[in-house]
XYZ file of C-alpha atoms in Angstrom:
752
model
C 73.435 -12.389 5.340
C 70.476 -11.373 3.268
C 69.249 -7.793 3.291
C 66.572 -6.766 5.610
C 63.175 -7.682 4.500
C 60.575 -4.922 3.891
C 57.930 -4.998 6.479
C 54.579 -5.557 5.398
C 51.627 -3.398 6.396
C 51.502 0.306 7.235
C 54.186 1.817 9.518
C 52.673 4.961 11.191
C 56.067 5.915 12.730
C 57.231 6.627 9.425
C 54.565 8.990 8.593
C 55.140 12.628 8.109
C 51.472 13.630 9.067
C 48.117 12.083 9.762
C 46.478 14.713 7.454
C 45.694 13.041 4.168
C 47.781 13.856 1.037
C 49.844 16.292 2.925
C 47.075 18.931 2.689
C 48.724 22.361 3.948
C 52.134 21.126 3.164
C 54.657 22.503 0.588
C 55.020 19.644 -1.812
C 54.507 18.638 -5.476
C 51.309 17.544 -6.652
C 52.203 14.393 -8.556
C 48.619 13.305 -9.346
C 48.008 16.716 -11.088
C 51.216 16.098 -13.277
C 49.540 13.095 -14.614
C 46.401 15.259 -15.705
C 48.776 18.003 -17.021
C 50.595 15.539 -19.119
C 47.271 14.056 -20.573
C 46.232 17.457 -21.515
C 49.423 18.768 -22.858
C 49.781 15.503 -25.240
C 46.049 15.513 -25.959
C 46.529 15.903 -29.610
C 49.080 12.805 -29.640
C 47.509 10.827 -26.729
C 47.708 7.304 -27.787
C 51.315 7.767 -29.141
C 52.346 9.504 -25.882
C 50.768 6.466 -23.937
C 52.635 3.976 -26.152
C 55.967 5.770 -25.370
C 55.305 5.508 -21.661
C 54.288 1.918 -21.762
C 56.669 0.635 -24.251
C 59.756 3.007 -24.239
C 62.688 3.213 -22.054
C 62.495 6.397 -20.040
C 64.423 9.242 -21.495
C 64.542 11.267 -18.295
C 67.196 10.293 -15.662
C 69.406 7.246 -15.648
C 67.409 4.977 -13.194
C 66.192 3.145 -16.282
C 62.769 1.440 -16.992
C 61.314 -0.648 -19.715
C 57.921 0.886 -20.183
C 56.639 1.716 -16.665
C 58.516 -1.113 -14.744
C 61.957 -1.877 -13.721
C 64.112 -4.556 -12.326
C 64.165 -3.391 -8.649
C 60.576 -3.518 -7.258
C 57.341 -4.442 -8.364
C 54.647 -1.924 -9.576
C 54.136 1.017 -11.832
C 57.136 3.620 -12.188
C 56.140 6.851 -13.646
C 57.697 10.137 -12.339
C 56.955 13.828 -12.889
C 60.366 14.227 -14.846
C 59.359 11.825 -17.525
C 55.814 13.130 -17.767
C 57.243 16.660 -18.245
C 59.698 15.416 -21.110
C 56.829 13.577 -22.885
C 55.933 16.557 -24.900
C 59.313 16.832 -26.646
C 58.385 13.442 -28.216
C 54.905 14.228 -29.385
C 55.114 17.843 -30.554
C 54.245 18.637 -34.125
C 56.381 20.665 -36.565
C 56.874 24.513 -35.801
C 55.624 26.998 -38.099
C 58.916 27.894 -40.041
C 57.747 31.359 -40.599
C 58.639 32.064 -36.866
C 62.177 31.645 -38.102
C 62.349 34.270 -41.028
C 63.072 36.869 -38.320
C 64.766 35.606 -35.254
C 64.674 39.117 -33.721
C 61.033 38.245 -32.569
C 62.209 35.051 -30.844
C 65.283 36.489 -28.783
C 63.185 37.588 -25.883
C 61.554 34.224 -25.656
C 62.590 31.712 -22.752
C 63.988 28.264 -23.577
C 60.551 26.799 -22.581
C 58.717 29.000 -25.018
C 61.106 28.181 -27.782
C 60.726 24.571 -27.194
C 56.797 24.792 -27.360
C 56.970 26.205 -30.588
C 57.213 22.749 -32.186
C 59.876 20.397 -33.555
C 62.500 21.312 -36.282
C 60.837 20.147 -39.596
C 63.731 20.242 -42.213
C 67.400 21.632 -42.549
C 67.446 25.348 -42.483
C 70.413 28.019 -43.051
C 71.207 31.320 -41.884
C 74.087 33.502 -43.008
C 75.736 36.464 -41.351
C 73.520 39.619 -42.100
C 70.358 37.630 -42.794
C 67.353 38.275 -40.474
C 66.437 34.591 -40.239
C 66.696 31.058 -41.570
C 65.711 29.765 -45.027
C 64.891 26.150 -45.943
C 67.615 24.160 -47.577
C 67.740 20.366 -48.774
C 69.457 17.677 -46.797
C 71.833 17.269 -49.724
C 72.778 21.097 -49.738
C 73.171 21.059 -46.127
C 75.308 18.087 -45.811
C 77.388 19.423 -48.793
C 78.134 22.681 -47.142
C 79.178 20.851 -43.860
C 81.122 18.301 -45.626
C 83.097 20.979 -47.804
C 83.816 23.059 -44.656
C 85.151 19.795 -42.985
C 87.110 18.896 -45.802
C 89.018 22.224 -45.776
C 89.479 22.382 -42.197
C 92.449 20.883 -40.127
C 90.839 18.145 -37.688
C 92.026 20.080 -34.715
C 89.774 22.897 -35.907
C 86.541 20.680 -35.787
C 84.578 20.201 -32.452
C 81.514 18.037 -31.797
C 79.403 18.087 -28.726
C 76.393 15.631 -27.674
C 73.924 16.379 -24.688
C 71.957 13.597 -23.041
C 68.616 14.614 -24.464
C 67.497 11.009 -24.710
C 70.422 10.126 -26.916
C 71.074 6.406 -26.902
C 74.278 4.374 -26.961
C 74.181 3.819 -30.631
C 74.123 7.465 -31.439
C 76.935 8.161 -29.331
C 78.955 5.244 -30.611
C 78.503 6.413 -34.358
C 79.159 9.918 -33.830
C 82.398 9.378 -32.053
C 83.411 6.729 -34.677
C 82.398 9.367 -37.356
C 84.484 12.138 -35.651
C 87.558 9.926 -35.347
C 87.196 8.930 -38.955
C 87.520 12.786 -39.502
C 90.824 12.728 -37.695
C 89.646 14.430 -34.687
C 89.243 13.662 -30.769
C 87.319 16.816 -30.070
C 84.275 15.101 -28.981
C 82.664 15.489 -25.831
C 79.230 15.124 -24.016
C 77.226 16.280 -20.974
C 78.986 13.836 -18.529
C 81.892 16.406 -18.813
C 79.868 18.773 -16.553
C 78.295 16.153 -14.135
C 80.087 13.341 -13.247
C 83.585 13.379 -15.078
C 85.304 13.735 -11.764
C 83.546 10.441 -10.605
C 84.920 8.603 -13.613
C 88.427 9.754 -12.931
C 88.493 8.893 -9.356
C 86.730 5.577 -9.596
C 88.791 4.519 -12.430
C 91.973 5.423 -10.661
C 91.115 3.833 -7.223
C 89.144 0.733 -8.459
C 89.646 0.249 -11.969
C 86.031 0.826 -12.896
C 83.969 3.970 -13.706
C 80.488 3.235 -12.879
C 78.162 2.293 -9.896
C 79.835 -0.659 -8.261
C 76.272 -1.954 -6.711
C 72.523 -2.372 -7.977
C 69.526 -0.518 -6.846
C 68.429 -3.515 -5.055
C 71.184 -3.075 -2.651
C 69.469 0.238 -1.354
C 66.419 -1.653 -0.045
C 67.214 -3.484 3.193
C 70.943 -2.426 3.479
C 72.002 -0.782 6.892
C 72.726 2.686 5.802
C 72.246 4.958 2.737
C 74.562 8.106 2.498
C 73.765 10.882 0.080
C 76.667 13.399 -0.435
C 75.576 16.491 -2.403
C 72.553 14.710 -4.094
C 68.977 15.656 -4.228
C 67.270 12.398 -5.691
C 63.924 13.805 -4.808
C 64.175 16.478 -7.633
C 66.557 14.921 -9.931
C 65.758 11.147 -9.729
C 62.167 10.896 -8.324
C 61.625 7.227 -8.747
C 64.561 6.843 -6.197
C 62.391 8.048 -3.465
C 60.071 4.964 -4.025
C 63.210 2.898 -3.393
C 64.083 5.018 -0.348
C 60.265 4.207 0.962
C 60.844 0.666 0.902
C 64.329 1.044 2.341
C 62.756 2.818 5.379
C 60.380 0.156 5.705
C 63.086 -2.392 5.808
C 64.696 -0.400 8.563
C 67.467 1.160 6.491
C 68.832 4.576 7.909
C 69.297 7.433 5.396
C 71.901 10.395 5.995
C 72.267 13.414 3.987
C 75.378 15.400 3.798
C 74.719 18.826 2.113
C 74.811 22.481 2.661
C 71.170 22.963 2.437
C 68.398 20.787 4.390
C 66.546 19.573 1.278
C 62.845 19.510 2.219
C 62.163 16.649 0.004
C 64.954 14.647 1.328
C 63.289 14.959 4.699
C 60.040 14.019 3.857
C 58.522 12.915 0.476
C 54.800 11.578 -0.637
C 55.219 8.694 -2.991
C 52.341 8.878 -5.176
C 52.450 5.097 -6.557
C 52.193 3.780 -2.908
C 48.758 4.179 -1.067
C 50.262 4.597 2.469
C 52.855 7.088 1.282
C 50.691 9.050 -0.905
C 48.327 9.592 2.058
C 50.618 10.329 4.816
C 53.960 11.007 3.504
C 57.279 9.269 4.447
C 59.968 10.566 6.866
C 63.212 9.928 4.850
C 66.410 11.325 6.249
C 67.301 10.095 9.790
C 70.135 12.631 10.048
C 71.255 15.856 8.108
C 75.079 17.027 8.193
C 75.042 20.466 7.053
C 78.583 20.788 5.599
C 80.079 24.140 4.260
C 79.918 24.061 0.430
C 83.256 22.214 -0.811
C 83.655 21.124 3.004
C 83.057 17.456 2.152
C 86.615 16.135 2.146
C 87.292 17.805 5.507
C 84.097 16.205 6.976
C 84.920 12.841 5.553
C 88.498 13.044 6.681
C 87.509 13.841 10.134
C 84.945 11.071 10.326
C 87.565 8.571 9.061
C 90.277 9.851 11.697
C 87.475 9.136 14.433
C 86.862 5.663 13.050
C 90.694 4.910 12.868
C 91.057 6.125 16.494
C 88.098 3.983 17.748
C 89.349 0.909 15.996
C 86.171 0.777 13.795
C 87.839 0.209 10.351
C 87.889 -3.170 8.652
C 91.541 -3.987 9.042
C 91.105 -7.315 7.593
C 89.678 -6.089 4.353
C 92.200 -3.245 4.018
C 95.129 -5.465 4.308
C 93.735 -8.115 1.917
C 92.162 -5.803 -0.730
C 93.751 -2.333 -0.688
C 96.939 -0.414 -0.798
C 97.613 3.314 0.099
C 96.031 3.183 3.507
C 99.181 3.896 5.601
C 99.839 7.150 3.631
C 96.220 8.433 4.200
C 96.454 7.257 8.061
C 99.563 9.469 8.309
C 98.001 12.430 6.794
C 94.935 12.077 9.215
C 96.965 11.663 12.069
C 99.168 14.832 11.419
C 96.018 16.937 10.669
C 94.618 18.811 13.775
C 90.905 18.397 14.382
C 90.529 22.304 14.360
C 91.419 22.107 10.575
C 88.790 19.587 9.870
C 86.225 21.491 11.838
C 87.083 24.938 10.096
C 87.177 23.520 6.675
C 83.899 21.279 6.958
C 82.085 24.168 9.007
C 81.103 21.331 11.452
C 82.194 20.264 14.978
C 84.134 17.461 15.971
C 80.976 15.897 17.545
C 79.365 15.881 14.254
C 81.943 13.948 12.606
C 81.853 11.615 15.552
C 78.150 11.242 15.132
C 78.622 10.202 11.655
C 81.317 7.923 12.344
C 78.976 6.232 14.856
C 76.425 5.582 12.228
C 79.036 4.100 9.947
C 80.407 1.889 12.728
C 76.946 0.495 13.319
C 76.328 -0.369 9.634
C 77.889 -3.671 8.599
C 76.624 -2.670 5.103
C 76.215 0.849 3.449
C 75.673 2.463 -0.050
C 77.239 5.866 -0.432
C 75.518 8.056 -3.107
C 76.869 11.208 -4.547
C 76.071 13.683 -7.406
C 76.979 17.244 -8.436
C 77.196 18.765 -5.047
C 80.313 16.738 -4.871
C 81.610 16.752 -8.362
C 81.128 20.463 -9.333
C 84.165 21.843 -7.735
C 87.708 22.447 -8.770
C 88.757 19.621 -6.515
C 85.886 17.242 -7.353
C 88.105 14.256 -8.210
C 89.630 14.678 -4.666
C 86.121 14.608 -2.998
C 85.164 11.614 -4.773
C 88.313 9.862 -3.821
C 87.714 10.909 -0.147
C 84.138 8.997 -0.418
C 85.947 6.184 -1.941
C 88.401 6.153 0.882
C 85.542 6.181 3.271
C 83.896 3.045 1.701
C 87.062 1.030 1.616
C 87.833 1.767 5.171
C 84.462 0.005 6.163
C 84.624 -2.583 3.542
C 81.709 -1.400 1.445
C 82.615 -2.868 -1.634
C 81.991 -5.929 -3.933
C 79.167 -7.470 -1.616
C 75.443 -7.351 -1.196
C 73.954 -4.129 0.386
C 77.316 -2.258 -0.214
C 78.520 0.073 -2.996
C 79.712 3.316 -4.319
C 76.918 5.033 -6.623
C 77.474 8.317 -8.461
C 73.995 8.633 -9.429
C 73.229 9.942 -13.061
C 70.746 12.619 -13.981
C 70.650 12.102 -17.807
C 69.592 8.695 -19.272
C 72.607 8.678 -21.871
C 75.753 9.973 -19.868
C 76.760 6.667 -18.451
C 76.667 4.879 -21.859
C 77.856 8.026 -23.510
C 81.311 7.969 -22.107
C 81.485 4.314 -22.534
C 80.689 4.540 -26.080
C 83.702 6.758 -26.412
C 81.948 10.115 -26.985
C 84.671 11.862 -24.900
C 87.518 14.142 -25.421
C 89.685 12.138 -22.954
C 88.780 8.682 -23.505
C 88.324 6.188 -26.296
C 85.547 3.630 -26.167
C 85.683 1.341 -22.823
C 86.979 4.276 -21.249
C 90.388 3.504 -22.371
C 92.991 6.502 -22.240
C 93.933 8.373 -25.377
C 97.084 7.063 -26.351
C 99.130 5.750 -29.318
C 98.737 1.977 -27.992
C 94.940 2.210 -27.708
C 94.445 4.355 -30.858
C 96.564 1.530 -32.765
C 94.046 -0.985 -31.240
C 91.107 1.025 -32.585
C 92.798 1.292 -35.985
C 92.994 -2.424 -36.057
C 89.455 -2.711 -35.330
C 88.043 0.221 -37.621
C 90.555 -0.094 -40.440
C 91.481 3.680 -40.498
C 94.138 5.772 -38.494
C 92.732 6.988 -35.228
C 94.136 10.229 -33.583
C 96.248 9.692 -30.436
C 96.158 12.929 -28.757
C 93.323 13.988 -26.271
C 90.913 16.486 -27.847
C 88.981 19.386 -26.541
C 86.674 19.239 -23.620
C 83.377 21.054 -23.940
C 84.758 24.307 -22.036
C 87.843 24.063 -24.141
C 85.835 24.157 -27.299
C 84.268 27.395 -26.532
C 87.707 28.746 -25.543
C 89.041 27.757 -28.997
C 86.189 29.434 -30.581
C 86.851 32.678 -28.776
C 90.321 32.686 -29.974
C 89.201 31.976 -33.549
C 90.744 28.354 -33.530
C 87.571 26.505 -34.604
C 86.212 26.316 -38.245
C 83.183 24.040 -37.359
C 81.234 23.401 -33.993
C 78.600 20.759 -34.103
C 76.197 20.506 -31.289
C 73.833 17.643 -31.025
C 71.275 18.848 -28.679
C 72.096 20.876 -25.587
C 72.576 24.622 -25.204
C 75.931 26.064 -24.553
C 74.479 29.439 -23.488
C 72.547 27.725 -20.527
C 75.130 24.976 -19.701
C 78.455 26.729 -19.410
C 79.585 29.347 -17.080
C 79.752 33.079 -18.261
C 76.960 32.972 -21.064
C 78.130 36.423 -22.284
C 81.636 35.117 -23.123
C 79.930 31.812 -24.619
C 77.625 33.836 -26.912
C 80.673 35.936 -27.987
C 82.614 32.459 -28.766
C 79.736 30.985 -30.568
C 79.483 33.991 -32.932
C 83.026 33.429 -33.889
C 82.792 30.061 -35.379
C 82.625 30.038 -39.221
C 80.155 27.107 -39.410
C 77.966 25.853 -36.622
C 75.860 22.917 -36.917
C 72.802 22.520 -34.462
C 71.013 19.113 -34.711
C 68.239 18.861 -32.290
C 64.455 18.096 -32.104
C 63.319 21.665 -31.125
C 64.899 25.182 -31.062
C 67.181 26.575 -28.543
C 68.542 29.997 -27.797
C 72.089 28.990 -28.884
C 70.673 28.501 -32.543
C 69.752 32.208 -32.628
C 73.443 33.581 -32.153
C 74.520 35.162 -35.440
C 77.426 33.565 -37.059
C 78.956 33.461 -40.350
C 76.955 30.304 -41.321
C 74.439 28.488 -38.735
C 72.755 25.307 -40.237
C 69.822 23.568 -38.376
C 69.181 19.932 -38.773
C 66.096 18.191 -37.584
C 66.797 15.051 -35.523
C 64.783 12.035 -34.300
C 63.933 11.092 -30.831
C 65.172 7.812 -29.485
C 61.597 6.432 -29.997
C 61.760 7.010 -33.896
C 64.810 5.251 -34.734
C 64.423 2.185 -36.801
C 65.449 -1.067 -35.165
C 65.344 0.406 -31.616
C 68.169 1.509 -29.512
C 69.618 1.158 -25.884
C 70.613 3.093 -23.050
C 72.645 2.390 -19.815
C 71.423 3.126 -16.421
C 73.135 4.200 -13.116
C 73.452 0.732 -12.052
C 75.084 -0.456 -15.660
C 71.913 -2.031 -16.979
C 71.759 -1.698 -20.687
C 68.276 -1.620 -21.741
C 66.575 -1.962 -25.179
C 64.139 0.677 -26.180
C 61.882 -0.211 -29.170
C 60.990 1.871 -31.928
C 57.463 3.147 -30.964
C 54.925 3.421 -33.879
C 53.396 6.951 -34.315
C 53.604 10.273 -36.260
C 56.829 11.235 -37.575
C 58.821 14.529 -38.528
C 59.238 13.618 -42.283
C 62.682 15.061 -42.702
C 63.967 14.233 -39.214
C 67.054 11.792 -39.248
C 68.982 9.963 -36.522
C 72.097 12.043 -35.686
C 74.528 9.114 -35.925
C 73.534 8.455 -39.479
C 73.927 12.080 -40.589
C 77.473 12.110 -38.999
C 78.445 9.033 -40.955
C 77.334 10.426 -44.086
C 79.294 13.706 -43.686
C 82.301 11.850 -42.660
C 81.744 9.676 -45.792
C 81.582 12.866 -47.956
C 84.565 14.455 -46.459
C 86.638 11.406 -46.397
C 85.142 9.250 -49.226
C 88.094 6.774 -49.141
C 86.626 5.761 -45.736
C 82.887 5.433 -46.829
C 82.917 1.740 -46.858
C 84.252 1.664 -43.350
C 81.452 3.882 -42.028
C 78.528 1.938 -43.268
C 75.957 0.216 -41.134
C 73.041 -1.812 -42.329
C 70.939 -1.109 -39.359
C 70.911 -0.772 -35.491
C 71.511 -4.318 -34.911
C 74.866 -4.118 -37.021
C 75.838 -1.206 -34.736
C 75.224 -2.993 -31.537
C 77.168 -6.186 -33.131
C 80.140 -3.825 -33.534
C 79.779 -2.300 -30.079
C 79.955 -5.660 -28.587
C 83.249 -6.211 -30.276
C 84.851 -2.887 -29.616
C 83.566 -2.480 -25.944
C 83.751 -6.053 -24.602
C 81.833 -4.936 -21.324
C 78.833 -4.468 -23.667
C 78.971 -8.139 -24.988
C 75.312 -8.979 -24.889
C 74.183 -5.550 -26.339
C 73.859 -7.442 -29.734
C 71.048 -9.930 -28.506
C 68.904 -7.073 -27.407
C 65.883 -6.948 -29.633
C 62.641 -6.459 -27.775
C 60.973 -4.642 -24.928
C 62.262 -5.852 -21.679
C 65.412 -6.971 -23.087
C 68.503 -5.858 -20.972
C 71.556 -7.180 -18.970
C 73.834 -5.633 -16.352
C 77.287 -5.512 -17.410
C 79.661 -6.769 -14.645
C 76.913 -8.300 -12.801
C 75.112 -7.085 -9.650
C 78.419 -5.948 -7.878
C 81.506 -4.828 -9.420
C 84.820 -5.614 -7.630
C 83.324 -8.710 -6.246
C 84.598 -9.795 -2.885
C 87.049 -6.931 -2.898
C 88.800 -7.999 -6.138
C 89.129 -5.043 -8.485
C 90.315 -4.949 -12.072
C 93.239 -2.718 -11.204
C 96.911 -3.920 -12.214
C 97.478 -5.292 -8.684
C 93.817 -6.377 -8.247
C 93.389 -4.146 -5.245
C 91.605 -0.998 -4.570
C 93.494 2.034 -3.789
C 93.406 4.490 -1.063
C 94.715 8.035 -1.791
C 95.700 10.689 0.619
C 93.966 13.859 -0.792
C 94.782 17.073 0.811
C 92.289 19.663 2.093
C 91.637 22.101 -0.539
C 92.326 25.634 -0.384
C 89.163 27.594 -0.241
C 89.837 30.873 0.930
C 87.161 33.700 -0.124
C 87.265 37.605 0.388
C 86.243 39.116 3.571
C 82.423 39.744 3.412
C 81.783 37.354 0.671
C 79.448 34.468 0.761
C 80.055 30.976 -0.719
C 77.721 30.350 -3.979
C 76.173 27.122 -4.804
C 73.975 26.622 -7.696
C 71.016 24.389 -7.453
C 68.024 22.799 -9.514
C 64.472 23.613 -9.108
C 61.541 22.418 -10.973
C 63.617 21.336 -14.212
C 65.381 18.702 -15.875
C 69.051 19.666 -16.099
C 68.843 22.989 -17.701
C 65.326 22.549 -19.096
C 63.229 24.702 -16.539
C 59.634 23.439 -16.295
C 58.161 25.770 -13.699
C 58.979 29.350 -12.520
C 58.358 28.148 -8.977
C 59.688 24.982 -7.391
C 56.821 23.155 -5.777
C 59.088 21.403 -3.189
C 60.231 24.572 -1.309
C 58.228 27.355 -3.047
C 61.206 29.086 -4.395
C 60.872 31.128 -7.511
C 63.642 31.211 -9.999
C 65.124 34.350 -8.740
C 65.377 33.160 -5.133
C 68.346 33.829 -3.292
C 68.393 31.279 -0.435
C 70.214 32.410 2.632
C 70.155 31.544 6.220
C 68.382 33.331 8.871
C 71.468 34.222 10.798
C 73.323 35.642 7.602
C 70.106 37.585 6.566
C 69.975 39.208 9.952
C 73.654 40.050 10.087
C 73.489 41.733 6.681
C 70.133 43.508 7.530
C 68.151 41.687 4.702
C 64.343 40.811 4.961
C 62.259 38.104 3.218
C 61.442 39.397 -0.215
C 63.898 41.928 -0.355
C 65.440 42.833 -3.842
C 69.374 41.994 -3.725
C 72.307 42.285 -6.159
C 74.726 39.316 -6.136
C 78.161 40.426 -7.568
C 81.664 39.151 -8.303
C 84.296 39.634 -10.779
C 82.394 37.690 -13.378
C 79.071 39.512 -13.384
C 75.909 40.438 -11.367
C 72.567 38.836 -10.728
C 69.417 40.255 -9.487
C 67.478 38.174 -6.958
C 65.155 38.189 -3.917
C 65.887 37.078 -0.279
C 64.127 33.751 0.830
C 65.336 32.479 4.296
C 65.944 28.525 4.333
C 68.110 26.006 6.291
C 71.160 26.755 4.181
C 74.512 26.679 5.592
C 75.774 29.847 7.366
C 78.107 31.761 5.122
C 76.746 30.577 1.968
C 73.901 31.086 -0.404
C 72.097 29.348 -3.347
C 70.676 30.128 -6.484
C 69.075 28.605 -9.340
C 71.018 26.911 -12.216
C 71.512 28.045 -15.387
C 70.492 31.549 -14.207
C 73.597 31.640 -11.618
C 76.064 30.824 -14.452
C 76.698 34.619 -14.827
C 78.385 34.314 -11.499
C 80.759 31.396 -12.331
C 84.230 31.823 -13.152
C 86.900 29.744 -14.857
C 87.824 27.198 -12.090
C 88.046 23.726 -13.269
C 89.077 20.450 -11.841
C 92.639 19.227 -12.677
C 91.792 16.052 -14.394
C 88.321 15.943 -15.443
C 88.232 19.739 -16.113
C 84.645 20.150 -14.913
C 83.717 23.834 -14.216
C 83.197 24.942 -10.594
C 79.550 25.499 -10.507
C 79.393 25.058 -6.831
C 82.827 26.542 -6.196
C 82.361 30.278 -6.300
C 81.930 33.435 -4.051
C 79.617 36.640 -4.213
C 79.009 39.754 -2.420
C 75.365 40.441 -1.547
C 73.807 43.952 -1.343
C 70.368 45.651 -1.426
C 69.011 46.626 -4.840
C 69.213 50.344 -5.051
C 67.716 50.882 -8.418
C 66.470 49.085 -11.390
C 69.064 46.867 -13.162
C 68.643 44.195 -15.636
C 68.087 40.696 -13.800
C 71.374 39.239 -15.413
C 74.397 41.183 -16.247
C 77.958 39.871 -17.158
C 80.952 41.712 -16.330
C 82.903 40.189 -19.254
C-alpha cells in the first residue's frame, strides 16, 4: 500500500489563523533572517551565495545538496544554516587582541567568534599574558615531541561536529590509532550515543531505519523528547506536507513546545501566510518518565490485542519476558513514574492501534538521562510491538542535530568503537591492523567526560580539541576549567576563537583549521537518513595558513612515529574515500562521489527490510527494561536543560523568538509558581549540590514538578550522573531547589 498522497490546494482546516503572516503571534521572522544573513555576509556575498547554492549544509543532519534535497521539491534554506554561514565567510582576526587575553575573558562566545578566523599557529606558555605567532613547523615539532615522550594512554583527542566531514573523522581516528591510542571521541557522545548502543543491540544497526520520505503520508509520527522546530527547522516543511497528506503528529514531552503546535513554513505560500497546525496531541510526561509512559501504553495494547503477533513471532525475540514484566507491574507504578493517568496511556495506545504505519522520532530529551539506553530500547519495543520496521512509512529515527555526528561515529572517531561501529576488542583490532599495516590498540579509550576526569587527576599529557568547547558542552564548567589548566599541552584546532582557548596551561597551541568548503577535492557528510552526500570545494577567499584537521593529525603522527609515515600518506580526498570504502563496507560507493548532487543512501531506503535484521539470529530483540529509580529530595523540582535560538552550544540570540524566553529564563508551570509564591519576572536562585544559577521566572506549559533552563548556562547545575554503556551525562536528569533571590549574586556560581 502506497503512502497517502499530499492533497493539492490550500487546506484552511490546517491554518493557525486567518491573520496573514502570523501578525501578533510569538514566532520567528524567517524572512528577516534572509536579509540579516545578506547584511552580515555583505563583504563576501558572492562566496556566501556559492556556499549556499553548491555546498552541503553544515548545520543539522537533514542533508542537502545546495538548497535542495531528495525528499521534496523546492528550495530548502533554514535559519540555522543562515546563522552558521558567517563562520565560513569571516576574514582573519586582528591577532593583536590575543596579545593580552585578559581583555577577552569577559566576552561571550558569540563575541569571540565575531572577532574573525584564526590566521596562523599561535603559542601561549604559562605566565604569559597572551599568544605569540609561531610557524607550522614549530607548532608540529612541539606537539610531535610531546606525543613522542608521552604514553599513548596519556593522549586524548576530541572532535566536535562543527561542519567536520567524514574524511576528517576517518583521518583523525586513523592517526590517533597509529599513535597507539583509542582516546578519541566526538560530539555524538553527548547526544545520541545511547541510541547507537540500544539500536545496535536490538536491531544490529546504529542509524535511522527509514527515510525522510516515509514521514510524508504515513499514518502517524511520534516525537519523543524532540523539538525539530528549533533544531532541524527544515523538518517542519516535511511535517507541513505530512499534515496535508493526513498524517497525525503526536509529541511526548514535558513542555508543550509552541513551535511543535503551530509553525509558519516560510518557503510555502499557504503556510507562510496562515501558519500550519502541527501536533494533533501532546502527552506531557514527567522528565524521565518516558519508559513508564511507553510501558503503560504497551501494556494496554497487549491487553486489547492490538499488537502485531504475526510480526513478533516471525521477526523478534524476547517479547515474552517483556510481556511478563508489564503484566506484573501495577498501573499505579506507570502513572506515578510517567506523571500521566492511565487514560492518557490508553489514548496514546489508541492512536498507535489506528496507525498501520508510523515513524517514531526521538532526540536528546530521551537520550540525555542516566538511563538513556533503556528509554531508547523502550521506544524500540513499542515499534516492534506494532511492526513498524523495514517497510514503507515505518521506522525508528534518532534525529541528528549535527551534520557530522552520524558519519563521525561510523568513521571510528569514537572511544568505544572502531570504524563500522565495530566493538573495540582484539579480534577487530587485528582486522584493522591487517588493513592498515600497523598495530592497533584493542582496549576502549576515554570518552569525552572521562578525558576531563583524567586531566583533572594529572593523567593527561596532551589534549587535542578539534572545534568544540568543553567549557560550554560538559557539566560543571568550574571543574572543566580546572581540568583544562592541568594539561601540560593543549592543542585547539578551530576556525575561530572559543573561551576554552583562553584557559591558561603549561602550553596552549592554537591551529587554524579550514572549513569543509575549503578542503581540496571536496568532502562528504552523512545525514540522519544515512545518505552520504558530496560537498564540493567552493572557490572563494582563503585563510592562507589554515589547514585541514585530518592532514595535520597525519603529519603529527608521522613525526611522532616516523616508521609509520608511509602508511599515513594520502594523495588526496579521493584516495581517502577509496580507503573508507574498503574499511567501512557500508560506505562502498563513497569512492564514486565527485560532484554536487552525488550521493547514495547506505542500506537503501529501509534497514531491516521486511523485519529481517543484521543480528546473529536475524531477528529484532525486545528487552524488558525496568522503570528507573528517579527519587528527588522533598521540595526539589526536576531540572531539564533546553535549547533556545542557538545551534547546539552556539547561542545566536539572547531571546528565543519562538517563545520569547531570554537566556536567564526559568520556565515553570503556573501551578508550581503559585504554590511557591513566585511571580512572572521575579528573580530566583536555583541551587543544588553542584552549584547555583540566577534566573527569572517565566510561566509556561511545562510539566508540574519540573523546570527548564537554557543550555549551556544550566551546566553549572548538572552532576556526574551518566548512562551505564554510552556514558552520556544526565543533562536532563537533575533536580534543583528554587528560592527568591534576596541579594545580588553572580549569575552563575559553582559549588565545586
